[in-house]
């Protein structure tokens, strides 16, 4: 029997060992489905692992109602994909082709067993991750975005979905299929978001899409051992080590897992990846690893305030008004690019002004001139990435050199690329256009005006610390003070016992992905000590 996807033939054909199946029997239960029965429904929580003993099942393309992929799942195979690790929603329904007998194991019990049996965990995680990758590449998804090129709101949803590994497909408003969907759903033929075959997402937003796929967790009153605020490299590394050490951990991220680093098209100086790796792929691997150990992620959830309770726990208020509490708090919120003081900047954001260069943004730059403001590695990586599809890339640098702000290997490549021009001593002074950006005016020794429909702003670094209040001390730029600067033994302890900071948000940190990962990994030992002390161990 063929596997669910061609690139999974070998992996799916590698069955769990007999002793793994025996352990599943001990913690699971036998279930039976008749041919034609639905085993997993679209959009319901993915909270059960199904191991096939006998029978045959198939995933269903929600749009066509037909089998997804070229094969089905049979004995020794298991049902599901990476949503099971997150507790997210089912992305494709599954039905029985023949009468089935399976072992059903509750998600929490499976995760506990996976922690104890790494060989079994490796097989399950590899197959689940590959299935998600196949789904992302197939353009067969339960989320349909209509009007990506016409509507900035749809573009924002596409960017959110893409960076959070939510599969989606796109249609132009004028496509015949979009017309059919409009008639079926009884809606105008205009930019829209459709879930499944005919569920219209009213007033669509990234938050509503996150809810559909179970990313926006319903947080209960459970007190976490550690609450990690920020899902960039440092936060993800901490999430991996917290889960591995048996701490109950929750990560809240206000935009997309991976943070600023997740938007990097290529990281070439990270150890272990000699040919480079995209920031999104690196962070995705870390997120899957953390989920394997039981760490949960809630996206998009922005922290707006923090208070310390009398019992020493910390309660963080989120942007929807809910609160979540923990015995220790890790600040890993990183930095964000500064919004330049340009007239009509907000008007053009999402319609010509961008803060990340990914595949979503690149499609709007094809065969046109692109401008990037910035002289750091992120700006350089964006220039290299966009040069593949843009007619020409203009890097606008305020200073007279890149030597102090960009890695030498990267600046050398920019100089050598005929499709990239570096404009030194240049600043943007104005934005032109009606509904979308058409040109920018410049203050420079070179051109005074540049026609472009895409301006990427990658300059400056503002720390995300306004939600902390006055108890956690920061320097004059808002970065969190830690270690010797405030008389602490650990380099990651803040002025408040039980509150730690890592990564770019920390004053004096080295702004590199590798150092952020290192800090997130190391800090967990201190957090463990703090939690154990609170619990009297």
Short mmCIF file of C-alpha atoms in Angstrom, two decimals:
data_model
loop_
_atom_site.label_atom_id
_atom_site.label_comp_id
_atom_site.label_asym_id
_atom_site.label_seq_id
_atom_site.Cartn_x
_atom_site.Cartn_y
_atom_site.Cartn_z
CA UNK A 1 0.00 0.00 0.00
CA UNK A 2 1.35 3.43 -0.91
CA UNK A 3 2.04 5.98 1.77
CA UNK A 4 0.13 9.21 2.21
CA UNK A 5 2.76 11.15 0.26
CA UNK A 6 5.55 10.13 -2.06
CA UNK A 7 8.32 11.56 0.09
CA UNK A 8 7.09 9.51 3.04
CA UNK A 9 7.27 6.05 1.47
CA UNK A 10 10.40 5.02 3.33
CA UNK A 11 9.56 6.71 6.60
CA UNK A 12 5.96 5.55 6.81
CA UNK A 13 6.99 2.06 5.82
CA UNK A 14 9.35 2.00 8.80
CA UNK A 15 6.97 0.61 11.42
CA UNK A 16 7.10 1.13 15.12
CA UNK A 17 8.93 -1.68 16.89
CA UNK A 18 6.89 -4.51 18.41
CA UNK A 19 7.73 -3.32 21.91
CA UNK A 20 6.51 0.18 20.98
CA UNK A 21 3.17 -1.28 19.90
CA UNK A 22 2.98 -3.28 23.12
CA UNK A 23 3.49 -0.08 25.12
CA UNK A 24 0.77 1.67 23.09
CA UNK A 25 -1.59 -1.18 23.95
CA UNK A 26 -0.87 -0.68 27.66
CA UNK A 27 -1.85 3.01 27.65
CA UNK A 28 -4.42 2.96 24.84
CA UNK A 29 -7.69 1.31 23.96
CA UNK A 30 -8.97 -0.69 21.01
CA UNK A 31 -11.38 1.17 18.71
CA UNK A 32 -13.25 0.05 15.60
CA UNK A 33 -14.57 2.00 12.62
CA UNK A 34 -16.76 0.79 9.77
CA UNK A 35 -15.91 1.56 6.16
CA UNK A 36 -17.08 5.11 5.43
CA UNK A 37 -16.91 6.26 9.06
CA UNK A 38 -15.16 9.53 9.84
CA UNK A 39 -12.17 8.94 12.12
CA UNK A 40 -11.02 12.56 12.44
CA UNK A 41 -13.12 15.62 11.56
CA UNK A 42 -11.78 18.87 10.15
CA UNK A 43 -11.20 21.54 12.78
CA UNK A 44 -11.69 19.40 15.89
CA UNK A 45 -8.84 19.13 18.42
CA UNK A 46 -6.18 16.65 17.36
CA UNK A 47 -5.99 14.89 20.71
CA UNK A 48 -5.86 11.17 19.86
CA UNK A 49 -3.14 9.04 18.28
CA UNK A 50 -4.42 6.18 16.11
CA UNK A 51 -2.22 3.17 15.35
CA UNK A 52 -3.64 0.91 12.64
CA UNK A 53 -3.81 -2.81 13.43
CA UNK A 54 -6.10 -3.78 10.58
CA UNK A 55 -7.99 -1.99 7.83
CA UNK A 56 -7.39 1.06 5.66
CA UNK A 57 -7.96 4.81 6.07
CA UNK A 58 -7.51 7.88 3.88
CA UNK A 59 -7.13 11.62 4.35
CA UNK A 60 -9.71 13.76 2.56
CA UNK A 61 -9.16 16.89 0.51
CA UNK A 62 -11.74 19.20 2.08
CA UNK A 63 -12.34 21.09 -1.17
CA UNK A 64 -12.92 18.16 -3.53
CA UNK A 65 -14.11 15.61 -0.98
CA UNK A 66 -11.78 13.09 -2.61
CA UNK A 67 -8.71 11.31 -1.29
CA UNK A 68 -5.76 13.56 -0.47
CA UNK A 69 -2.52 12.37 -2.05
CA UNK A 70 -1.99 9.16 -3.93
CA UNK A 71 -2.26 6.59 -1.18
CA UNK A 72 -3.86 5.48 2.02
CA UNK A 73 -2.79 4.25 5.45
CA UNK A 74 -2.87 0.61 6.49
CA UNK A 75 -1.59 -1.81 9.15
CA UNK A 76 1.57 -0.74 11.06
CA UNK A 77 0.94 2.89 10.06
CA UNK A 78 -0.51 5.69 12.17
CA UNK A 79 -2.86 8.57 11.52
CA UNK A 80 -2.25 12.28 11.99
CA UNK A 81 0.37 14.97 11.62
CA UNK A 82 2.17 17.55 13.71
CA UNK A 83 -1.06 19.05 15.12
CA UNK A 84 -1.16 16.12 17.51
CA UNK A 85 1.94 17.41 19.29
CA UNK A 86 0.46 20.88 19.72
CA UNK A 87 -3.06 19.84 20.57
CA UNK A 88 -4.10 21.98 17.59
CA UNK A 89 -6.95 21.33 15.20
CA UNK A 90 -7.15 18.60 12.61
CA UNK A 91 -6.11 20.01 9.23
CA UNK A 92 -7.48 17.20 7.06
CA UNK A 93 -10.37 14.89 7.89
CA UNK A 94 -9.69 11.15 7.85
CA UNK A 95 -12.18 8.40 7.04
CA UNK A 96 -12.10 4.62 6.97
CA UNK A 97 -11.88 3.01 3.51
CA UNK A 98 -12.34 -0.46 5.02
CA UNK A 99 -13.36 -1.69 8.43
CA UNK A 100 -10.59 -0.65 10.83
CA UNK A 101 -9.23 -1.85 14.15
CA UNK A 102 -6.86 0.60 15.82
CA UNK A 103 -5.16 1.43 19.09
CA UNK A 104 -6.29 4.89 20.24
CA UNK A 105 -4.02 6.74 22.68
CA UNK A 106 -4.82 10.07 24.30
CA UNK A 107 -2.40 12.85 23.39
CA UNK A 108 -1.02 13.48 26.89
CA UNK A 109 -0.36 9.78 27.45
CA UNK A 110 1.40 9.54 24.09
CA UNK A 111 3.63 12.55 24.81
CA UNK A 112 4.59 11.03 28.14
CA UNK A 113 5.51 7.76 26.44
CA UNK A 114 7.46 9.60 23.73
CA UNK A 115 9.57 11.29 26.40
CA UNK A 116 10.41 7.88 27.87
CA UNK A 117 11.05 6.11 24.54
CA UNK A 118 13.08 8.38 22.24
CA UNK A 119 13.38 5.77 19.47
CA UNK A 120 9.59 5.68 19.09
CA UNK A 121 9.46 9.45 19.38
CA UNK A 122 11.92 9.83 16.50
CA UNK A 123 9.75 7.79 14.15
CA UNK A 124 6.52 9.58 15.05
CA UNK A 125 7.98 13.09 14.92
CA UNK A 126 9.78 12.48 11.62
CA UNK A 127 6.64 11.21 9.91
CA UNK A 128 4.38 13.91 11.38
CA UNK A 129 6.76 16.72 10.40
CA UNK A 130 7.17 15.34 6.88
CA UNK A 131 3.41 15.12 6.46
CA UNK A 132 3.05 18.77 7.42
CA UNK A 133 5.80 19.69 4.98
CA UNK A 134 4.04 17.75 2.22
CA UNK A 135 0.78 19.49 3.04
CA UNK A 136 2.46 22.89 2.92
CA UNK A 137 3.86 22.15 -0.53
CA UNK A 138 0.78 20.52 -2.03
CA UNK A 139 -1.50 23.58 -2.40
CA UNK A 140 -4.25 21.30 -1.09
CA UNK A 141 -5.33 22.81 2.18
CA UNK A 142 -8.42 23.44 4.24
CA UNK A 143 -7.72 27.20 4.27
CA UNK A 144 -8.41 29.09 1.04
CA UNK A 145 -7.35 32.72 0.65
CA UNK A 146 -9.07 34.58 -2.18
CA UNK A 147 -7.65 37.90 -3.38
CA UNK A 148 -4.12 37.79 -1.99
CA UNK A 149 -2.87 40.22 -4.64
CA UNK A 150 -5.79 42.59 -4.19
CA UNK A 151 -6.24 42.92 -0.43
CA UNK A 152 -3.69 43.83 2.25
CA UNK A 153 -5.74 42.09 4.96
CA UNK A 154 -5.56 38.81 3.02
CA UNK A 155 -1.81 39.36 2.60
CA UNK A 156 -1.43 39.78 6.37
CA UNK A 157 -3.28 36.51 6.94
CA UNK A 158 -1.13 34.75 4.34
CA UNK A 159 2.03 36.05 6.02
CA UNK A 160 0.79 34.89 9.43
CA UNK A 161 -0.21 31.47 8.12
CA UNK A 162 3.00 30.97 6.19
CA UNK A 163 5.26 31.86 9.09
CA UNK A 164 3.29 29.64 11.46
CA UNK A 165 3.32 26.65 9.10
CA UNK A 166 -0.43 26.73 8.47
CA UNK A 167 -1.09 25.24 5.02
CA UNK A 168 -3.19 27.40 2.70
CA UNK A 169 -4.00 27.76 -0.96
CA UNK A 170 -4.63 30.95 -2.89
CA UNK A 171 -7.09 31.96 -5.60
CA UNK A 172 -7.42 35.17 -7.55
CA UNK A 173 -10.76 36.92 -7.18
CA UNK A 174 -11.37 36.45 -10.91
CA UNK A 175 -10.65 32.69 -10.92
CA UNK A 176 -13.55 30.47 -11.94
CA UNK A 177 -13.17 28.45 -8.73
CA UNK A 178 -13.40 31.66 -6.68
CA UNK A 179 -16.61 32.43 -8.55
CA UNK A 180 -17.97 28.96 -7.73
CA UNK A 181 -17.05 29.41 -4.05
CA UNK A 182 -18.82 32.77 -3.97
CA UNK A 183 -21.98 31.18 -5.37
CA UNK A 184 -21.82 28.19 -3.02
CA UNK A 185 -21.24 30.38 0.04
CA UNK A 186 -23.62 33.10 -1.15
CA UNK A 187 -21.06 35.85 -0.76
CA UNK A 188 -19.85 38.60 -3.12
CA UNK A 189 -16.98 37.69 -5.43
CA UNK A 190 -14.36 39.62 -3.48
CA UNK A 191 -11.33 38.93 -1.24
CA UNK A 192 -12.39 36.25 1.25
CA UNK A 193 -11.16 33.54 3.61
CA UNK A 194 -12.80 30.12 3.38
CA UNK A 195 -12.30 27.24 5.80
CA UNK A 196 -13.00 23.79 4.44
CA UNK A 197 -15.39 23.78 1.52
CA UNK A 198 -17.90 26.44 2.45
CA UNK A 199 -17.27 28.02 5.87
CA UNK A 200 -16.76 31.76 5.42
CA UNK A 201 -14.51 33.44 7.98
CA UNK A 202 -16.27 36.73 8.64
CA UNK A 203 -14.04 39.80 9.19
CA UNK A 204 -10.96 37.57 8.82
CA UNK A 205 -7.84 38.22 10.87
CA UNK A 206 -4.72 36.31 11.93
CA UNK A 207 -6.33 35.81 15.33
CA UNK A 208 -9.39 34.13 13.82
CA UNK A 209 -7.24 31.91 11.62
CA UNK A 210 -5.16 30.93 14.66
CA UNK A 211 -8.37 30.00 16.45
CA UNK A 212 -9.47 27.78 13.57
CA UNK A 213 -6.27 25.76 13.77
CA UNK A 214 -5.96 25.62 17.54
CA UNK A 215 -2.90 27.87 17.81
CA UNK A 216 -4.69 30.38 20.02
CA UNK A 217 -4.92 28.10 23.04
CA UNK A 218 -7.74 28.42 25.53
CA UNK A 219 -5.61 28.99 28.61
CA UNK A 220 -6.99 27.54 31.82
CA UNK A 221 -6.09 28.26 35.46
CA UNK A 222 -3.13 25.87 35.44
CA UNK A 223 -0.02 27.51 36.92
CA UNK A 224 2.93 26.88 34.62
CA UNK A 225 6.40 26.21 35.95
CA UNK A 226 7.73 28.73 33.45
CA UNK A 227 6.00 31.17 31.15
CA UNK A 228 8.17 32.09 28.18
CA UNK A 229 7.09 35.37 26.61
CA UNK A 230 8.47 35.48 23.08
CA UNK A 231 8.88 32.77 20.46
CA UNK A 232 12.16 33.73 18.80
CA UNK A 233 15.32 31.58 18.87
CA UNK A 234 16.02 32.22 22.57
CA UNK A 235 12.43 31.49 23.58
CA UNK A 236 12.27 28.33 21.48
CA UNK A 237 15.59 27.06 22.85
CA UNK A 238 14.32 27.64 26.38
CA UNK A 239 11.10 25.84 25.45
CA UNK A 240 13.08 22.78 24.29
CA UNK A 241 15.20 22.58 27.43
CA UNK A 242 12.30 23.34 29.78
CA UNK A 243 10.27 20.49 28.32
CA UNK A 244 13.26 18.15 28.32
CA UNK A 245 13.85 18.88 32.01
CA UNK A 246 10.26 18.10 32.88
CA UNK A 247 9.10 21.67 33.50
CA UNK A 248 5.54 22.61 32.59
CA UNK A 249 6.20 25.35 30.04
CA UNK A 250 4.07 27.67 27.92
CA UNK A 251 5.30 30.00 25.18
CA UNK A 252 3.21 33.02 24.20
CA UNK A 253 4.13 34.89 21.02
CA UNK A 254 2.38 37.94 19.64
CA UNK A 255 3.02 37.35 15.93
CA UNK A 256 4.75 34.24 14.61
CA UNK A 257 6.99 31.58 16.09
CA UNK A 258 10.54 32.42 15.08
CA UNK A 259 10.32 36.14 15.74
CA UNK A 260 12.54 38.38 13.64
CA UNK A 261 14.95 35.53 12.97
CA UNK A 262 12.09 33.49 11.54
CA UNK A 263 11.77 35.94 8.66
CA UNK A 264 15.41 35.54 7.63
CA UNK A 265 15.61 33.90 4.22
CA UNK A 266 19.00 32.33 4.89
CA UNK A 267 21.29 31.97 7.91
CA UNK A 268 24.74 30.83 6.80
CA UNK A 269 26.82 31.23 9.94
CA UNK A 270 24.84 28.94 12.27
CA UNK A 271 26.91 25.92 13.26
CA UNK A 272 25.85 22.62 11.75
CA UNK A 273 24.30 24.01 8.56
CA UNK A 274 27.20 24.53 6.13
CA UNK A 275 24.88 25.35 3.23
CA UNK A 276 22.69 27.61 5.34
CA UNK A 277 19.14 27.32 6.59
CA UNK A 278 16.22 29.71 6.58
CA UNK A 279 15.24 31.23 9.90
CA UNK A 280 11.75 29.80 9.52
CA UNK A 281 13.05 26.24 9.06
CA UNK A 282 15.48 26.51 11.97
CA UNK A 283 12.81 27.80 14.33
CA UNK A 284 10.23 25.30 13.07
CA UNK A 285 12.58 22.42 13.91
CA UNK A 286 13.06 23.84 17.37
CA UNK A 287 9.33 24.28 17.89
CA UNK A 288 8.63 20.67 16.91
CA UNK A 289 11.39 19.54 19.25
CA UNK A 290 9.88 21.54 22.12
CA UNK A 291 6.38 20.23 21.41
CA UNK A 292 7.72 16.68 21.54
CA UNK A 293 8.72 17.35 25.14
CA UNK A 294 5.27 18.74 25.97
CA UNK A 295 5.88 22.49 25.77
CA UNK A 296 2.83 24.35 24.48
CA UNK A 297 2.71 27.41 22.21
CA UNK A 298 -0.03 30.06 22.11
CA UNK A 299 -0.09 32.36 19.05
CA UNK A 300 -0.88 35.20 18.49
CA UNK A 301 -1.03 36.28 22.13
CA UNK A 302 0.64 39.52 23.19
CA UNK A 303 1.62 40.26 26.79
CA UNK A 304 0.28 43.61 27.98
CA UNK A 305 1.07 43.56 31.70
CA UNK A 306 2.67 41.59 34.53
CA UNK A 307 2.10 41.42 38.28
CA UNK A 308 3.71 39.36 41.02
CA UNK A 309 1.34 37.55 43.36
CA UNK A 310 1.81 37.16 47.10
CA UNK A 311 2.79 33.51 46.71
CA UNK A 312 5.66 34.44 44.39
CA UNK A 313 3.97 33.46 41.13
CA UNK A 314 3.72 35.83 38.18
CA UNK A 315 0.50 36.56 36.29
CA UNK A 316 0.78 37.99 32.80
CA UNK A 317 -2.18 39.71 31.20
CA UNK A 318 -2.63 39.08 27.48
CA UNK A 319 -4.12 41.31 24.82
CA UNK A 320 -7.51 39.56 24.95
CA UNK A 321 -7.81 40.30 28.67
CA UNK A 322 -7.04 36.76 29.86
CA UNK A 323 -4.33 35.98 32.37
CA UNK A 324 -1.87 33.12 32.63
CA UNK A 325 0.35 32.50 35.65
CA UNK A 326 3.68 30.80 36.28
CA UNK A 327 6.24 30.23 39.00
CA UNK A 328 8.97 31.72 36.81
CA UNK A 329 8.88 34.20 33.96
CA UNK A 330 11.31 34.27 31.04
CA UNK A 331 11.41 37.44 28.96
CA UNK A 332 12.42 36.54 25.41
CA UNK A 333 10.47 39.17 23.52
CA UNK A 334 13.39 40.32 21.38
CA UNK A 335 13.28 43.53 19.40
CA UNK A 336 11.31 44.96 16.54
CA UNK A 337 12.33 47.16 13.66
CA UNK A 338 11.67 50.83 14.32
CA UNK A 339 8.82 52.53 12.49
CA UNK A 340 10.34 55.50 10.71
CA UNK A 341 8.81 58.97 11.10
CA UNK A 342 7.49 59.13 7.54
CA UNK A 343 4.19 60.67 6.51
CA UNK A 344 1.56 58.06 5.52
CA UNK A 345 3.73 55.19 6.74
CA UNK A 346 0.78 53.43 8.38
CA UNK A 347 -1.31 53.95 5.24
CA UNK A 348 1.15 51.94 3.15
CA UNK A 349 1.96 49.19 5.67
CA UNK A 350 0.95 45.95 4.00
CA UNK A 351 0.49 47.79 0.70
CA UNK A 352 4.11 48.52 -0.16
CA UNK A 353 5.74 48.89 3.26
CA UNK A 354 7.01 45.63 4.76
CA UNK A 355 9.11 44.57 7.74
CA UNK A 356 9.98 41.02 6.64
CA UNK A 357 11.15 39.46 3.37
CA UNK A 358 9.62 36.02 2.91
CA UNK A 359 8.00 34.18 0.01
CA UNK A 360 4.75 36.04 0.64
CA UNK A 361 6.35 39.47 0.22
CA UNK A 362 8.60 38.31 -2.62
CA UNK A 363 5.64 37.54 -4.86
CA UNK A 364 4.68 41.23 -4.82
CA UNK A 365 8.19 42.24 -5.90
CA UNK A 366 8.52 40.06 -8.97
CA UNK A 367 10.13 41.87 -11.92
CA UNK A 368 10.04 45.25 -10.17
CA UNK A 369 12.51 47.47 -8.35
CA UNK A 370 12.69 46.94 -4.59
CA UNK A 371 14.13 49.19 -1.88
CA UNK A 372 15.45 48.07 1.50
CA UNK A 373 16.36 50.43 4.33
CA UNK A 374 19.06 49.05 6.63
CA UNK A 375 22.69 48.10 6.93
CA UNK A 376 22.57 45.01 9.16
CA UNK A 377 22.64 41.31 8.38
CA UNK A 378 18.85 41.08 8.15
CA UNK A 379 18.77 43.77 5.47
CA UNK A 380 21.62 42.08 3.60
CA UNK A 381 19.95 38.67 3.71
CA UNK A 382 16.70 40.23 2.50
CA UNK A 383 18.53 41.86 -0.41
CA UNK A 384 20.07 38.54 -1.48
CA UNK A 385 16.74 36.76 -1.20
CA UNK A 386 14.69 39.37 -3.06
CA UNK A 387 17.25 39.67 -5.85
CA UNK A 388 16.11 36.25 -7.08
CA UNK A 389 12.71 37.57 -8.10
CA UNK A 390 12.97 41.38 -8.22
CA UNK A 391 14.14 43.31 -11.25
CA UNK A 392 16.66 45.15 -9.08
CA UNK A 393 17.27 45.64 -5.36
CA UNK A 394 18.34 48.98 -3.92
CA UNK A 395 19.88 48.82 -0.43
CA UNK A 396 19.58 52.23 1.22
CA UNK A 397 22.23 52.77 3.90
CA UNK A 398 22.42 55.89 6.03
CA UNK A 399 26.15 55.53 6.77
CA UNK A 400 29.14 55.43 4.46
CA UNK A 401 30.11 51.78 5.07
CA UNK A 402 28.75 48.36 6.04
CA UNK A 403 31.91 47.26 7.81
CA UNK A 404 30.64 47.84 11.34
CA UNK A 405 27.08 46.56 10.87
CA UNK A 406 27.16 43.61 8.46
CA UNK A 407 29.15 40.37 8.28
CA UNK A 408 31.98 40.59 5.76
CA UNK A 409 30.89 37.51 3.80
CA UNK A 410 27.45 39.04 3.27
CA UNK A 411 28.56 42.56 2.31
CA UNK A 412 31.00 41.00 -0.16
CA UNK A 413 28.18 39.12 -1.85
CA UNK A 414 26.08 42.27 -2.10
CA UNK A 415 28.92 44.12 -3.79
CA UNK A 416 29.39 41.28 -6.28
CA UNK A 417 25.71 40.90 -7.21
CA UNK A 418 24.83 42.89 -10.36
CA UNK A 419 21.15 42.94 -9.36
CA UNK A 420 21.88 44.79 -6.11
CA UNK A 421 22.97 48.41 -5.74
CA UNK A 422 24.07 49.84 -2.39
CA UNK A 423 23.29 53.54 -1.92
CA UNK A 424 25.40 54.95 0.91
CA UNK A 425 24.55 58.18 2.72
CA UNK A 426 20.92 57.75 1.74
CA UNK A 427 17.66 58.20 3.66
CA UNK A 428 14.02 57.98 2.63
CA UNK A 429 12.24 61.30 3.08
CA UNK A 430 8.82 60.66 1.52
CA UNK A 431 6.37 58.06 0.24
CA UNK A 432 4.26 58.35 -2.92
CA UNK A 433 1.14 56.57 -4.09
CA UNK A 434 -2.62 56.42 -3.61
CA UNK A 435 -3.83 53.08 -2.25
CA UNK A 436 -0.42 51.41 -2.69
CA UNK A 437 3.18 52.57 -2.71
CA UNK A 438 4.54 53.62 -6.10
CA UNK A 439 7.74 55.55 -5.30
CA UNK A 440 9.95 56.96 -2.54
CA UNK A 441 11.83 60.25 -2.38
CA UNK A 442 15.41 60.20 -1.17
CA UNK A 443 17.93 62.45 0.50
CA UNK A 444 21.25 61.36 -1.01
CA UNK A 445 24.09 62.20 -3.36
CA UNK A 446 22.48 59.81 -5.86
CA UNK A 447 18.93 59.68 -7.18
CA UNK A 448 16.32 61.92 -5.54
CA UNK A 449 13.45 59.57 -6.35
CA UNK A 450 13.08 55.83 -6.78
CA UNK A 451 10.07 54.14 -8.33
CA UNK A 452 9.21 51.06 -6.30
CA UNK A 453 6.15 49.25 -5.07
CA UNK A 454 7.95 47.59 -2.17
CA UNK A 455 9.97 49.25 0.59
CA UNK A 456 11.38 47.01 3.31
CA UNK A 457 12.25 48.74 6.59
CA UNK A 458 14.94 46.87 8.55
CA UNK A 459 16.58 49.51 10.66
CA UNK A 460 17.06 50.03 14.37
CA UNK A 461 16.00 47.83 17.22
CA UNK A 462 13.31 48.73 19.75
CA UNK A 463 12.99 46.24 22.66
CA UNK A 464 9.55 44.81 23.40
CA UNK A 465 9.50 45.62 27.12
CA UNK A 466 6.72 48.19 27.61
CA UNK A 467 4.46 45.54 29.20
CA UNK A 468 6.82 44.85 32.12
CA UNK A 469 6.06 47.92 34.20
CA UNK A 470 8.58 49.52 36.53
CA UNK A 471 9.66 46.55 38.66
CA UNK A 472 11.91 44.99 36.03
CA UNK A 473 14.77 47.43 35.53
CA UNK A 474 15.82 48.42 32.01
CA UNK A 475 18.56 50.60 30.57
CA UNK A 476 17.92 53.99 28.98
CA UNK A 477 16.97 52.32 25.68
CA UNK A 478 14.48 49.92 27.26
CA UNK A 479 16.60 46.76 27.19
CA UNK A 480 16.31 44.56 30.29
CA UNK A 481 19.21 44.82 32.76
CA UNK A 482 20.57 41.49 34.00
CA UNK A 483 23.53 39.98 35.80
CA UNK A 484 26.35 42.12 37.15
CA UNK A 485 24.69 45.33 36.00
CA UNK A 486 22.16 44.86 38.82
CA UNK A 487 24.26 42.79 41.22
CA UNK A 488 23.04 39.33 40.17
CA UNK A 489 25.12 36.16 39.99
CA UNK A 490 23.50 34.84 36.82
CA UNK A 491 23.89 36.73 33.56
CA UNK A 492 20.17 36.19 32.90
CA UNK A 493 18.58 37.17 36.23
CA UNK A 494 16.70 40.46 36.28
CA UNK A 495 16.03 42.82 39.16
CA UNK A 496 13.00 40.71 40.16
CA UNK A 497 13.48 37.24 41.70
CA UNK A 498 12.03 34.62 39.39
CA UNK A 499 12.13 36.81 36.29
CA UNK A 500 14.83 36.08 33.72
CA UNK A 501 15.71 37.59 30.34
CA UNK A 502 17.50 36.14 27.31
CA UNK A 503 18.21 37.05 23.73
CA UNK A 504 18.08 40.41 22.01
CA UNK A 505 15.83 41.97 24.66
CA UNK A 506 18.62 41.66 27.24
CA UNK A 507 20.89 44.68 27.67
CA UNK A 508 24.38 43.91 26.38
CA UNK A 509 23.45 40.73 24.54
CA UNK A 510 25.14 39.73 21.30
CA UNK A 511 22.56 40.11 18.55
CA UNK A 512 23.12 36.75 16.87
CA UNK A 513 20.88 33.69 16.51
CA UNK A 514 23.51 31.33 17.93
CA UNK A 515 23.99 33.39 21.08
CA UNK A 516 20.23 33.69 21.55
CA UNK A 517 19.87 29.91 21.33
CA UNK A 518 22.72 29.48 23.81
CA UNK A 519 21.18 31.87 26.32
CA UNK A 520 17.77 30.21 26.08
CA UNK A 521 19.36 26.82 26.66
CA UNK A 522 21.51 27.82 29.63
CA UNK A 523 18.91 29.85 31.54
CA UNK A 524 16.68 26.84 32.18
CA UNK A 525 19.05 25.47 34.85
CA UNK A 526 18.52 28.67 36.87
CA UNK A 527 14.77 28.56 36.28
CA UNK A 528 14.73 24.95 37.48
CA UNK A 529 16.49 25.97 40.69
CA UNK A 530 14.00 28.79 41.28
CA UNK A 531 10.95 26.59 40.68
CA UNK A 532 12.33 23.84 42.92
CA UNK A 533 12.93 26.38 45.68
CA UNK A 534 9.34 27.66 45.45
CA UNK A 535 8.02 24.11 45.68
CA UNK A 536 10.24 23.34 48.67
CA UNK A 537 12.37 20.70 46.93
#
